[in-house]
Short mmCIF file of C-alpha atoms in Angstrom, two decimals:
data_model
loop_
_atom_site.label_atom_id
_atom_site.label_comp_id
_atom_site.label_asym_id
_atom_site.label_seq_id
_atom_site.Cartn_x
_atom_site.Cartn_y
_atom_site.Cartn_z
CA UNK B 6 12.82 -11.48 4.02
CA UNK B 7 10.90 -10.31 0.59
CA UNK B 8 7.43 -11.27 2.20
CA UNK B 9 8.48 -9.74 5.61
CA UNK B 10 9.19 -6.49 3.76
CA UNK B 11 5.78 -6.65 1.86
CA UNK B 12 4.11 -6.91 5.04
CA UNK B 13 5.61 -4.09 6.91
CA UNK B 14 5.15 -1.78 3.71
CA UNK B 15 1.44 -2.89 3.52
CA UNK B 16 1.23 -2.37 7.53
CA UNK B 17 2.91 0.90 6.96
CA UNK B 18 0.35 2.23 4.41
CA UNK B 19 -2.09 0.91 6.70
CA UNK B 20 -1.14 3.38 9.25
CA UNK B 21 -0.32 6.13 7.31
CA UNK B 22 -3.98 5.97 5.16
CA UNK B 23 -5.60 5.72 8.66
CA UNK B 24 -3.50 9.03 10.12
CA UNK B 25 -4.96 10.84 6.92
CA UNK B 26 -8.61 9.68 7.38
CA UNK B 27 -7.97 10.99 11.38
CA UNK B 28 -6.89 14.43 9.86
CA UNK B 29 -9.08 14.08 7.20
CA UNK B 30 -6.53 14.52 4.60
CA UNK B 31 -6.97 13.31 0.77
CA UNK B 32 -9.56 11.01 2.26
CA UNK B 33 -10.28 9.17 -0.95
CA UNK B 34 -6.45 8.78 -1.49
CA UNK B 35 -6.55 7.47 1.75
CA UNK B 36 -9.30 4.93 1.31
CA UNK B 37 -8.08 3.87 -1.99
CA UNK B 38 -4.54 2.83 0.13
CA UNK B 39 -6.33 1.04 2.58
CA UNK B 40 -7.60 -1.35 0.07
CA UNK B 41 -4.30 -1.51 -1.82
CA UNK B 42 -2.84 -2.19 1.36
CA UNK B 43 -5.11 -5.33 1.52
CA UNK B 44 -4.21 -6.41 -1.79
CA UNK B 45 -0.84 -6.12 -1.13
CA UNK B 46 -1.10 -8.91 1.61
CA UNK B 47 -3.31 -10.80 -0.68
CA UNK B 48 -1.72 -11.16 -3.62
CA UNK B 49 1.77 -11.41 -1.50
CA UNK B 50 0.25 -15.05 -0.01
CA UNK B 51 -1.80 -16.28 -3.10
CA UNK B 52 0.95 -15.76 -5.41
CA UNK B 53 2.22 -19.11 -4.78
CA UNK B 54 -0.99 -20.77 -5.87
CA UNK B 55 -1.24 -18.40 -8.83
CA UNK B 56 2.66 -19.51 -10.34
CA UNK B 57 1.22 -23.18 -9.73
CA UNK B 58 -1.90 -22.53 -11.95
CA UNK B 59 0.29 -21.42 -14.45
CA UNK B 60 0.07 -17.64 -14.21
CA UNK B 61 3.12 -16.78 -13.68
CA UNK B 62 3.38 -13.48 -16.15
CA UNK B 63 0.59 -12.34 -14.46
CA UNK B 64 2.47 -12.03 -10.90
CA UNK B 65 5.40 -10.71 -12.56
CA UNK B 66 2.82 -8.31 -13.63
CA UNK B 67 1.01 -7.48 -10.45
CA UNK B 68 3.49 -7.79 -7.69
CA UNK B 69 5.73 -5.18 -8.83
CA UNK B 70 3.11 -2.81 -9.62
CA UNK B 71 1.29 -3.57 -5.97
CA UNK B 72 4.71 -2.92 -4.41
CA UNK B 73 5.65 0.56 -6.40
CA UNK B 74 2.03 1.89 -5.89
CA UNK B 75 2.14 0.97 -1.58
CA UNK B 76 5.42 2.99 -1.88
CA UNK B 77 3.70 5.80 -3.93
CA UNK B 78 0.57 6.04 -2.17
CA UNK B 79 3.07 5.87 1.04
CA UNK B 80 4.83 9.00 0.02
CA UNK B 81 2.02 10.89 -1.19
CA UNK B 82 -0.03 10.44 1.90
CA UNK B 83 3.30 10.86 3.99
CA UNK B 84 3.81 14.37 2.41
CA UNK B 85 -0.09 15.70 2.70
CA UNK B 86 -0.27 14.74 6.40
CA UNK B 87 3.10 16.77 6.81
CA UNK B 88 2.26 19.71 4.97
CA UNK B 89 -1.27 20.05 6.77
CA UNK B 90 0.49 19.46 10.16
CA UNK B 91 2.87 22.24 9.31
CA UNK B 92 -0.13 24.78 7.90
CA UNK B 93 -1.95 24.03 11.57
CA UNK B 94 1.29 25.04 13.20
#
């Protein structure tokens, strides 16, 4: 369920980074998502290999942060493509 939910927030972001590029809104926020979608989905299936290695801190580290930033980023680029979709109306 946890790695189902990462998915669909990093496919969400996904979306919502390329709807900004299409209106051309906060393009480099929206750039900078699309890549944090990707590492999202990376470290969400490496992180096994990484607790076996023995960093373990680290993805205690990094996942939550990856996860609170797609959420972020989701929000913020949410709320600029509404309030430019309002302005045009």
């Amino acid at each position: 369920l946890h790695m189902t939910l990462g998915g669909i927030v990093a496919i969400v972001l996904a979306i919502l980074a390329g709807w900004a590029l299409i209106h051309r809104v906060r393009v480099p926020a929206a750039i900078a998502a699309l890549v944090w979608a990707a590492a999202v989905v990376y470290v969400g299936t490496v992180q096994d290999w990484w607790v076996g290695a023995g960093s373990h801190v680290a993805i205690e580290i990094v996942h939550p942060l990856l996860g609170i930033g797609a959420i972020g980023l989701a929000e913020m680029l949410a709320a600029a493509i509404i309030r430019k979709r309002a302005s045009l109306a």
